[in-house]
PDB file of C-alpha atoms in Angstrom:
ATOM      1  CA  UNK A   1      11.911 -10.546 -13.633  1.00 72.00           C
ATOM      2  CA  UNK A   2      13.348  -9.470 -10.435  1.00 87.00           C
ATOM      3  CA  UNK A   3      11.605  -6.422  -8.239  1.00 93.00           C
ATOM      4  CA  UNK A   4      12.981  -3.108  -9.826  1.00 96.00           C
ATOM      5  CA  UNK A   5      15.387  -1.311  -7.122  1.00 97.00           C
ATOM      6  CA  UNK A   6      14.274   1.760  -5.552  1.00 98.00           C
ATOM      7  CA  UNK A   7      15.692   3.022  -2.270  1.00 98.00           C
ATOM      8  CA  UNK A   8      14.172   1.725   0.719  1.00 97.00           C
ATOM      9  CA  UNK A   9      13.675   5.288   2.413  1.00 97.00           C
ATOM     10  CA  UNK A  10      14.359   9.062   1.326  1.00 98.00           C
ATOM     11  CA  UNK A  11      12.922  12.489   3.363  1.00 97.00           C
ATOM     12  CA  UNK A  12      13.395  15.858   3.022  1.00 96.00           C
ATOM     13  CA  UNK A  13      11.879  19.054   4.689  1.00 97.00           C
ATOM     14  CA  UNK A  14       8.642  20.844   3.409  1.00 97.00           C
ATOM     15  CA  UNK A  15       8.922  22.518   0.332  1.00 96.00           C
ATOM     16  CA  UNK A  16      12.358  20.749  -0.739  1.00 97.00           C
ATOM     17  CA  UNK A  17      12.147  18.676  -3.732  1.00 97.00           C
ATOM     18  CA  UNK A  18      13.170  14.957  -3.307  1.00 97.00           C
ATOM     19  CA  UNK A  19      13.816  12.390  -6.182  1.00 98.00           C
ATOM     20  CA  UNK A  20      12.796   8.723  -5.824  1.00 98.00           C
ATOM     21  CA  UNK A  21      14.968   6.198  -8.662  1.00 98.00           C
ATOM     22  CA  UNK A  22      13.723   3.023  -9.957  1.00 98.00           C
ATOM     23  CA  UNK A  23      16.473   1.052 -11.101  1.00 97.00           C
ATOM     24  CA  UNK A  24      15.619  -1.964 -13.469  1.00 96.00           C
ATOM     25  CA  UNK A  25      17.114  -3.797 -16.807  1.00 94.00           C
ATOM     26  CA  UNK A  26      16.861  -4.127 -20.476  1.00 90.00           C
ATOM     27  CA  UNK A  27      13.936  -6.250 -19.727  1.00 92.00           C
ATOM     28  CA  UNK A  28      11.489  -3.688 -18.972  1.00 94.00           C
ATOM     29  CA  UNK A  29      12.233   0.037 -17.824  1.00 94.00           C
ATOM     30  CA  UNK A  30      15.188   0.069 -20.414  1.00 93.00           C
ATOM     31  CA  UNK A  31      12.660  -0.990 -23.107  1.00 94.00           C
ATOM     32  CA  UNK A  32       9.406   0.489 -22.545  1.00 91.00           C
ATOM     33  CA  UNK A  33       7.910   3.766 -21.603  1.00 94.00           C
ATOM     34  CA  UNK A  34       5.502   1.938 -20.004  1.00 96.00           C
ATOM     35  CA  UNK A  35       6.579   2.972 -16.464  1.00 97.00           C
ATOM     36  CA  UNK A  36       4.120   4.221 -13.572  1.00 98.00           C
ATOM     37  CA  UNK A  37       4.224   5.120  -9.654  1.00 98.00           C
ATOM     38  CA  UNK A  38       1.925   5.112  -7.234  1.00 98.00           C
ATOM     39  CA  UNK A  39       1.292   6.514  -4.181  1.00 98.00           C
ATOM     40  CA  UNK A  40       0.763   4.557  -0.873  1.00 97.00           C
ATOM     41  CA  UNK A  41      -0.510   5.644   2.207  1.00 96.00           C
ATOM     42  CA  UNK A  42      -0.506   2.326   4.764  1.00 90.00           C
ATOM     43  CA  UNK A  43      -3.868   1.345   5.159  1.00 89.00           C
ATOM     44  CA  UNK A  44      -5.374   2.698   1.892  1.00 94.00           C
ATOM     45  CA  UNK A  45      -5.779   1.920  -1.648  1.00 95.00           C
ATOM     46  CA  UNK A  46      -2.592   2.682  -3.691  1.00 95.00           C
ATOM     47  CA  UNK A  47      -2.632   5.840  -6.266  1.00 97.00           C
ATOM     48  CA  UNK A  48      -1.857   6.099 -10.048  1.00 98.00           C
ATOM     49  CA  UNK A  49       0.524   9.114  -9.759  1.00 98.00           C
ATOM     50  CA  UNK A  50       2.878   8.581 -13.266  1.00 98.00           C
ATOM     51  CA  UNK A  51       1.932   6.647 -16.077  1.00 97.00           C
ATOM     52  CA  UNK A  52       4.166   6.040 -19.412  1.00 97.00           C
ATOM     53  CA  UNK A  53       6.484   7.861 -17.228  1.00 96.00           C
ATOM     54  CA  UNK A  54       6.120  11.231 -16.916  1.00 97.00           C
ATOM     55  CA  UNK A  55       2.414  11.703 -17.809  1.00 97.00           C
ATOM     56  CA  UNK A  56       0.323  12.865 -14.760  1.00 97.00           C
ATOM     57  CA  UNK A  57      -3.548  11.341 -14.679  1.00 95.00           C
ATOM     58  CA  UNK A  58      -6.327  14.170 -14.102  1.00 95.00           C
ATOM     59  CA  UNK A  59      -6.290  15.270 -10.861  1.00 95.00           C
ATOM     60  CA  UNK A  60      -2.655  14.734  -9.183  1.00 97.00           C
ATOM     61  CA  UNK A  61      -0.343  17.448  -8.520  1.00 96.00           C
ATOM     62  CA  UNK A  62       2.257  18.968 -11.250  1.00 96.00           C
ATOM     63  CA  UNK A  63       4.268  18.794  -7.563  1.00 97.00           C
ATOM     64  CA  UNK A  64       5.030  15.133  -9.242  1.00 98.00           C
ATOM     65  CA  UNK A  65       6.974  14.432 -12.126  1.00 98.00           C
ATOM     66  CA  UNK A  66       8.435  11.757 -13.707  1.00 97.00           C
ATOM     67  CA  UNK A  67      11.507  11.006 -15.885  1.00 97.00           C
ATOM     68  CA  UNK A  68      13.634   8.056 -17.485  1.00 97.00           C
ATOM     69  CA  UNK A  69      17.226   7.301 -18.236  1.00 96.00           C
ATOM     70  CA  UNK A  70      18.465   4.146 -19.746  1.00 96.00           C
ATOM     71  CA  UNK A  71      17.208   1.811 -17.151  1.00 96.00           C
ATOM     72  CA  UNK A  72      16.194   3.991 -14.438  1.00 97.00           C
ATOM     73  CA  UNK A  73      13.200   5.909 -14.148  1.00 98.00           C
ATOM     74  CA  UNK A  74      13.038   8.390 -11.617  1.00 98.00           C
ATOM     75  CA  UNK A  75      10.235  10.507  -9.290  1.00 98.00           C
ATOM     76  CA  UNK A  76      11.069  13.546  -8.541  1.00 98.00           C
ATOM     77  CA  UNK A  77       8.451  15.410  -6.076  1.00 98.00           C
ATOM     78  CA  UNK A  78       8.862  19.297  -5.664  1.00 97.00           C
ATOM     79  CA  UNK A  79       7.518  21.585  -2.828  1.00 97.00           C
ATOM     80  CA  UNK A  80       7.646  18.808  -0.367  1.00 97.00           C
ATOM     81  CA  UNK A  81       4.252  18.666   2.019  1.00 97.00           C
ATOM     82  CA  UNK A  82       3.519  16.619   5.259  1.00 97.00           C
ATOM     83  CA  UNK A  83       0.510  14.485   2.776  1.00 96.00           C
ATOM     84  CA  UNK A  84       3.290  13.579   0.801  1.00 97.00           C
ATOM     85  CA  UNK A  85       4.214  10.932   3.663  1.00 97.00           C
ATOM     86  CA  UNK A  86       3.709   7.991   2.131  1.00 97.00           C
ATOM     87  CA  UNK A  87       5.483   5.016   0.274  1.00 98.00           C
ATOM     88  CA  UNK A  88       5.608   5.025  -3.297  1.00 98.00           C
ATOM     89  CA  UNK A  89       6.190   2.466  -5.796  1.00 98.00           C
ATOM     90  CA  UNK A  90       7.147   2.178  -9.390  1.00 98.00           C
ATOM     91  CA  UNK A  91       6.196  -0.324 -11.691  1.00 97.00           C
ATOM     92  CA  UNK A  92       7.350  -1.243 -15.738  1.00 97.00           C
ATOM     93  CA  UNK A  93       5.882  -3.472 -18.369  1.00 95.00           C
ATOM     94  CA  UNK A  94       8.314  -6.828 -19.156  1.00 94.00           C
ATOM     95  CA  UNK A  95       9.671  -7.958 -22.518  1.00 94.00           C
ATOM     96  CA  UNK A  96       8.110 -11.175 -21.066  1.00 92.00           C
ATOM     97  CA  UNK A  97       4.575  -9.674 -21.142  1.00 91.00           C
ATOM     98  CA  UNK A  98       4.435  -9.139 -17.257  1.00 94.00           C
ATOM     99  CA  UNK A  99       4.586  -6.229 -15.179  1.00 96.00           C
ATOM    100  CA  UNK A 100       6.808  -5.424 -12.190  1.00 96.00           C
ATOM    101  CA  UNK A 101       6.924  -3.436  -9.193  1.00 97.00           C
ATOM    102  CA  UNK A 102       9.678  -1.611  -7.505  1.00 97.00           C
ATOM    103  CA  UNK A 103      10.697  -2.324  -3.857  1.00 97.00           C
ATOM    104  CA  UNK A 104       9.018   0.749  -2.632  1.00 97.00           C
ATOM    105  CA  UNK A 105      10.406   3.941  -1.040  1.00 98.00           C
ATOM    106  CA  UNK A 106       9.090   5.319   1.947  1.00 98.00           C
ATOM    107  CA  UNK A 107       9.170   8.880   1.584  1.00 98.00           C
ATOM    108  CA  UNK A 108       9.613  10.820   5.062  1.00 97.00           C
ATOM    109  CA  UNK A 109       8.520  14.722   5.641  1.00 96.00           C
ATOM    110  CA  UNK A 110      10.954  15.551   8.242  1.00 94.00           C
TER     111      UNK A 110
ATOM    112  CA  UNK B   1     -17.963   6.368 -10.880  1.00 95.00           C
ATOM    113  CA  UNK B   2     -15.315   3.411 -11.532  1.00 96.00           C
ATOM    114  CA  UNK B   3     -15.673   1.348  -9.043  1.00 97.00           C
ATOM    115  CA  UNK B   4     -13.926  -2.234  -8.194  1.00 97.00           C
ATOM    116  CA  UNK B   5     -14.518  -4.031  -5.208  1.00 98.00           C
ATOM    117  CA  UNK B   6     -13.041  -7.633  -3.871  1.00 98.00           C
ATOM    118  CA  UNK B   7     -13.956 -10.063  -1.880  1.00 97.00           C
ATOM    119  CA  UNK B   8     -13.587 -13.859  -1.279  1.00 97.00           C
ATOM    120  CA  UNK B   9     -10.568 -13.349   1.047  1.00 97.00           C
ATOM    121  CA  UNK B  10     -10.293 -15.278   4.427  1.00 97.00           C
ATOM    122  CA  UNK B  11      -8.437 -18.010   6.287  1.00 97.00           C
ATOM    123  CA  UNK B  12      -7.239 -21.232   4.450  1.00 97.00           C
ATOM    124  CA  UNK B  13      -5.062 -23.881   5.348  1.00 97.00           C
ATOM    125  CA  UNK B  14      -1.895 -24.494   3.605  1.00 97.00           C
ATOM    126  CA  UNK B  15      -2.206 -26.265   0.283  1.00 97.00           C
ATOM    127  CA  UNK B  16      -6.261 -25.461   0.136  1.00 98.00           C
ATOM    128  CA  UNK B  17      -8.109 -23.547  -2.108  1.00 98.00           C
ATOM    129  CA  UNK B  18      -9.971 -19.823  -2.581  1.00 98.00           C
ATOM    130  CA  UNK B  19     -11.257 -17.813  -4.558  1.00 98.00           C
ATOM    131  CA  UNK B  20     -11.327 -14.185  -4.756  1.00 98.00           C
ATOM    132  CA  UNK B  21     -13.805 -11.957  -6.844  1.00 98.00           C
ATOM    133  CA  UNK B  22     -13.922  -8.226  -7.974  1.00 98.00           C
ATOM    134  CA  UNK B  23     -16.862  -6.470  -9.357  1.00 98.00           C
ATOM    135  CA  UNK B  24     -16.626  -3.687 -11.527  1.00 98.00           C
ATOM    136  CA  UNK B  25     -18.831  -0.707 -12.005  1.00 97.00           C
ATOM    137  CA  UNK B  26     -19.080   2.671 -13.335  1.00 97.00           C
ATOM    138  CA  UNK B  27     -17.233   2.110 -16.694  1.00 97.00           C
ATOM    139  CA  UNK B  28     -17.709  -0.466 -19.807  1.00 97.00           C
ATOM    140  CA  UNK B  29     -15.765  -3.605 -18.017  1.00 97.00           C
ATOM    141  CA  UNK B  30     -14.980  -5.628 -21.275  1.00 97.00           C
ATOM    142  CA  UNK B  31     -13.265  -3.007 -22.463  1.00 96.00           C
ATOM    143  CA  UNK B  32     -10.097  -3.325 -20.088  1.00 97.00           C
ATOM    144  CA  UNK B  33      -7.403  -5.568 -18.769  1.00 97.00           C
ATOM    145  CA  UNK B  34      -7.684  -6.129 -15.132  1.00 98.00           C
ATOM    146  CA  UNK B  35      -4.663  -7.014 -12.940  1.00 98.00           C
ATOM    147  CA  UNK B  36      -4.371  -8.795  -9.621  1.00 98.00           C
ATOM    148  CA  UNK B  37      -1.973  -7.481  -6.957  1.00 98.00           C
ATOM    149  CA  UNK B  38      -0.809  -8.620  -4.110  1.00 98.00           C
ATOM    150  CA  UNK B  39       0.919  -6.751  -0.770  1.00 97.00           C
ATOM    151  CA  UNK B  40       1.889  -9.532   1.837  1.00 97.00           C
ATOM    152  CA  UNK B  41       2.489  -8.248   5.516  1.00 96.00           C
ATOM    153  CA  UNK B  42       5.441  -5.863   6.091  1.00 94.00           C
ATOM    154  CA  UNK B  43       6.566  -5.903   1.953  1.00 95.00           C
ATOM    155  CA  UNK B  44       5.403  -4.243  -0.670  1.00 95.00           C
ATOM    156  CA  UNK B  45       3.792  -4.446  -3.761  1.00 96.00           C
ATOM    157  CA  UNK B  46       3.683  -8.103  -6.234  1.00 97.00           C
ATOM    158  CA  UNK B  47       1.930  -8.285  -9.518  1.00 97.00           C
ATOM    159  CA  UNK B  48       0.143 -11.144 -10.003  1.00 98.00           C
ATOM    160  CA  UNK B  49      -1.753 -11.417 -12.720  1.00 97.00           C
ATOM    161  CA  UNK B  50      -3.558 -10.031 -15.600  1.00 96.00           C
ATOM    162  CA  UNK B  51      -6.123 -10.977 -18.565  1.00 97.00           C
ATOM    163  CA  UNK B  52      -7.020  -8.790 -21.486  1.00 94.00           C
ATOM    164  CA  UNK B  53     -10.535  -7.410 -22.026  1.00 93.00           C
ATOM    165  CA  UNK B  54     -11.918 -10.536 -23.643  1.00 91.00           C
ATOM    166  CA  UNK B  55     -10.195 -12.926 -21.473  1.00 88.00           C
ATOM    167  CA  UNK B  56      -7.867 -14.441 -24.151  1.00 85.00           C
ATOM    168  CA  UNK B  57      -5.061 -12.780 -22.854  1.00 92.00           C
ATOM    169  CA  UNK B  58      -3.647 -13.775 -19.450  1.00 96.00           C
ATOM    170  CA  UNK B  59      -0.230 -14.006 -17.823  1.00 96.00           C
ATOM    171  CA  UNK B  60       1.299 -14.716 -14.384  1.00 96.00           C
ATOM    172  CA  UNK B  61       3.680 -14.565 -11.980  1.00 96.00           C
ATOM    173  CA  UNK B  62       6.399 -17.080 -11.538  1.00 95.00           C
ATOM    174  CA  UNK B  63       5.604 -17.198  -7.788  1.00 96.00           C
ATOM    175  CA  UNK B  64       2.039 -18.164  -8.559  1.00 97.00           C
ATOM    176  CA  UNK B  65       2.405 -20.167 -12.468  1.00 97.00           C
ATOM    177  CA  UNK B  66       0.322 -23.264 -12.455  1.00 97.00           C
ATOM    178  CA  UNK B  67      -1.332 -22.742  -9.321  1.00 98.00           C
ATOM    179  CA  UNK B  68      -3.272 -19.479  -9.636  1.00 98.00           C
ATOM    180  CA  UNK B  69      -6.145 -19.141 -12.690  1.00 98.00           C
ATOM    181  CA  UNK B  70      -7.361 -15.706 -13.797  1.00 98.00           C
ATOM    182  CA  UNK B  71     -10.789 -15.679 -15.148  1.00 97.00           C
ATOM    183  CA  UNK B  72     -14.024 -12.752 -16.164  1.00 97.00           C
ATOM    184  CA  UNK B  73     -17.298 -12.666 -16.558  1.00 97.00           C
ATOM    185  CA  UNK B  74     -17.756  -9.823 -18.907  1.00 97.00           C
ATOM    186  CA  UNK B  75     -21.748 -10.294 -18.673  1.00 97.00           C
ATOM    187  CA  UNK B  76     -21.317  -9.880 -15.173  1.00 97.00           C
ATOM    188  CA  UNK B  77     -18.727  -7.170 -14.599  1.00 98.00           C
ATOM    189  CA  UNK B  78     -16.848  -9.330 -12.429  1.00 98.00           C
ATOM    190  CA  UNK B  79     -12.663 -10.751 -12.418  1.00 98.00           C
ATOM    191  CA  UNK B  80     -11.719 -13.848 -10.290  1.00 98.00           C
ATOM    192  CA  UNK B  81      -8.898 -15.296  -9.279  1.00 98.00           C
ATOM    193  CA  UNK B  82      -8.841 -19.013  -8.605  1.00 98.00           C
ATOM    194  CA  UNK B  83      -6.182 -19.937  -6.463  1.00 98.00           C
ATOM    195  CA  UNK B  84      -4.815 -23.257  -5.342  1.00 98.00           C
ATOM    196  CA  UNK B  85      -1.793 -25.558  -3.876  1.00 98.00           C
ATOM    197  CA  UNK B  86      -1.983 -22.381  -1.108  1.00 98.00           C
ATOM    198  CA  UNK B  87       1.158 -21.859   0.871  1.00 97.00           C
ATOM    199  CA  UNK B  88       2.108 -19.073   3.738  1.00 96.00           C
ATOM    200  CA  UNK B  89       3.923 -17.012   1.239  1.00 97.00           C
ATOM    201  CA  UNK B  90       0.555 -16.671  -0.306  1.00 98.00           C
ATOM    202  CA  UNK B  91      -0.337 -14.930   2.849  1.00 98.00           C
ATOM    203  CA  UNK B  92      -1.477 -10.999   1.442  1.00 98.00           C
ATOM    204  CA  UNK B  93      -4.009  -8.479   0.974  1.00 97.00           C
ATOM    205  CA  UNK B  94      -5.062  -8.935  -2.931  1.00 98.00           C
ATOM    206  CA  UNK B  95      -5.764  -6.187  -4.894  1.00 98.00           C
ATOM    207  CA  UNK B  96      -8.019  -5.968  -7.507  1.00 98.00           C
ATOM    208  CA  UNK B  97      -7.382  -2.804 -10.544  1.00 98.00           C
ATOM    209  CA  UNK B  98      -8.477  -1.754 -13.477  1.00 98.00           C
ATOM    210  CA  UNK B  99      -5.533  -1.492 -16.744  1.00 96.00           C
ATOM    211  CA  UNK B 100      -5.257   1.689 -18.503  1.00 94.00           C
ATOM    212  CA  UNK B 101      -3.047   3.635 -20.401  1.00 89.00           C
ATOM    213  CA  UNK B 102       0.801   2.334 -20.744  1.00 88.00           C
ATOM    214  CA  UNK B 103       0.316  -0.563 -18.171  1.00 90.00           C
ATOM    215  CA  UNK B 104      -0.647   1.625 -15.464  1.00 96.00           C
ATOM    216  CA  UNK B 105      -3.054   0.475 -12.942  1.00 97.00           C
ATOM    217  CA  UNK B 106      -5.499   3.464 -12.584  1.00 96.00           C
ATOM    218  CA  UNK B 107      -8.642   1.969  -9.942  1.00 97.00           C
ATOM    219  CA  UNK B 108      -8.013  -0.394  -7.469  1.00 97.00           C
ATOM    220  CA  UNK B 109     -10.030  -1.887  -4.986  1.00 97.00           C
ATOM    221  CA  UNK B 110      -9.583  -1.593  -1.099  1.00 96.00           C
ATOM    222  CA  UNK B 111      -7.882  -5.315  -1.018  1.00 97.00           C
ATOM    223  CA  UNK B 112      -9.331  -8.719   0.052  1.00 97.00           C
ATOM    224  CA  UNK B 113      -7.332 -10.369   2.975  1.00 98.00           C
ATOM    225  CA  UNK B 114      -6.046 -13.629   2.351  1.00 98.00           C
ATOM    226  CA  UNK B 115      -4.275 -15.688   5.512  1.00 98.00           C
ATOM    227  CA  UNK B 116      -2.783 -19.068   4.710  1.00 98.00           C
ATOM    228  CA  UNK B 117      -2.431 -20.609   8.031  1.00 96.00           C
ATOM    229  CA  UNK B 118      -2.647 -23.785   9.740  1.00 94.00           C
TER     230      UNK B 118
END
């Protein structure tokens, strides 16, 4: 299974809402719901942010939500703020029993 | 609290051995899949591998099939990785997490550092 495609970079200004898509195939995001993100700052341990995509784990912000369409799943995070730097990264379950992870998106607060 | 932490990492010449080890703490171990993940320098993230609760289950990546082995200890609360035939593109921080809910990946570990030089 190849990465699933996300776009390499996306920014917006504080308090905008941005939307992060995860492009992948039949293979995994178009046949499960088993699709999370996570949350990167460089230098520290990634985040659980989505899981079974759109469900948000105790703690994280209803700023991030999640959504899924065919074979893309998409992040959308509202009410942009400067901790919101980061990269982020999806990930699906495979038809093959494997998991896969996005290319990653680094997210800009301009 | 859930805790995992790795270690094991280090410097190995191409085509030697390592291998890595995560304990587990703060939640009943045999009762989840842990994953290995990798981040090599400047890319991003690369599952690995995982193995089911019991350690029946395991799969792997293509980039690491027939060279890496993922193994617990469920006595001990502790995951390993065996890895082998190391080449530069092995050349990452490895993460260790815990599986939960819909394949996500909610506890990981602050990453061993693996360098496959000569």
């Amino acid at each position: 299974h190849s990465a699933l495609t996300q776009p390499a970079s996306v920014s917006g200004s504080p308090g905008q809402s941005i939307t992060i898509s995860c492009t992948g195939a039949s293979s995994d995001v178009g046949t499960y719901n088993f699709v999370s993100w996570y949350q990167h700052h460089p230098g520290k341990v990634p985040k659980l942010i989505i899981y079974e995509v759109s469900d948000r784990p105790s703690g994280i912000s209803n700023r991030f939500s999640g959504s899924k369409s065919g074979n893309t799943a998409s992040l959308t995070i509202s009410g942009l703020q400067a901790e919101d730097e980061a990269d982020y990264y999806c990930s699906s379950y495979t038809t093959s029993g494997t998991y896969v992870f996005g290319t990653g998106t680094r997210v800009t607060v301009l | 609290q859930v805790k995992v932490v790795e270690s094991g990492g280090g410097l190995v010449k191409p085509r030697g051995s390592l291998r890595l080890s995560c304990a587990a703490s703060g939640f009943t171990f045999s009762d989840y899949s842990m994953i290995w993940i990798r981040q090599a320098p400047g890319k991003g993230l690369e599952w690995v591998s995982h193995i089911g609760g019991s350690g029946g289950a395991t799969n792997y990546a293509d980039s690491v099939k027939g060279r890496f082995s993922i193994s617990r200890d469920n006595a001990k609360n502790s995951l390993y990785l065996q890895m082998n035939s190391l080449t530069d593109e092995d050349t990452a921080v490895y993460y260790c997490a815990r599986g939960w809910r819909g394949g996500a990946f909610d506890y990981w570990g602050q990453g061993t550092p693996v360098t496959v030089s000569s």
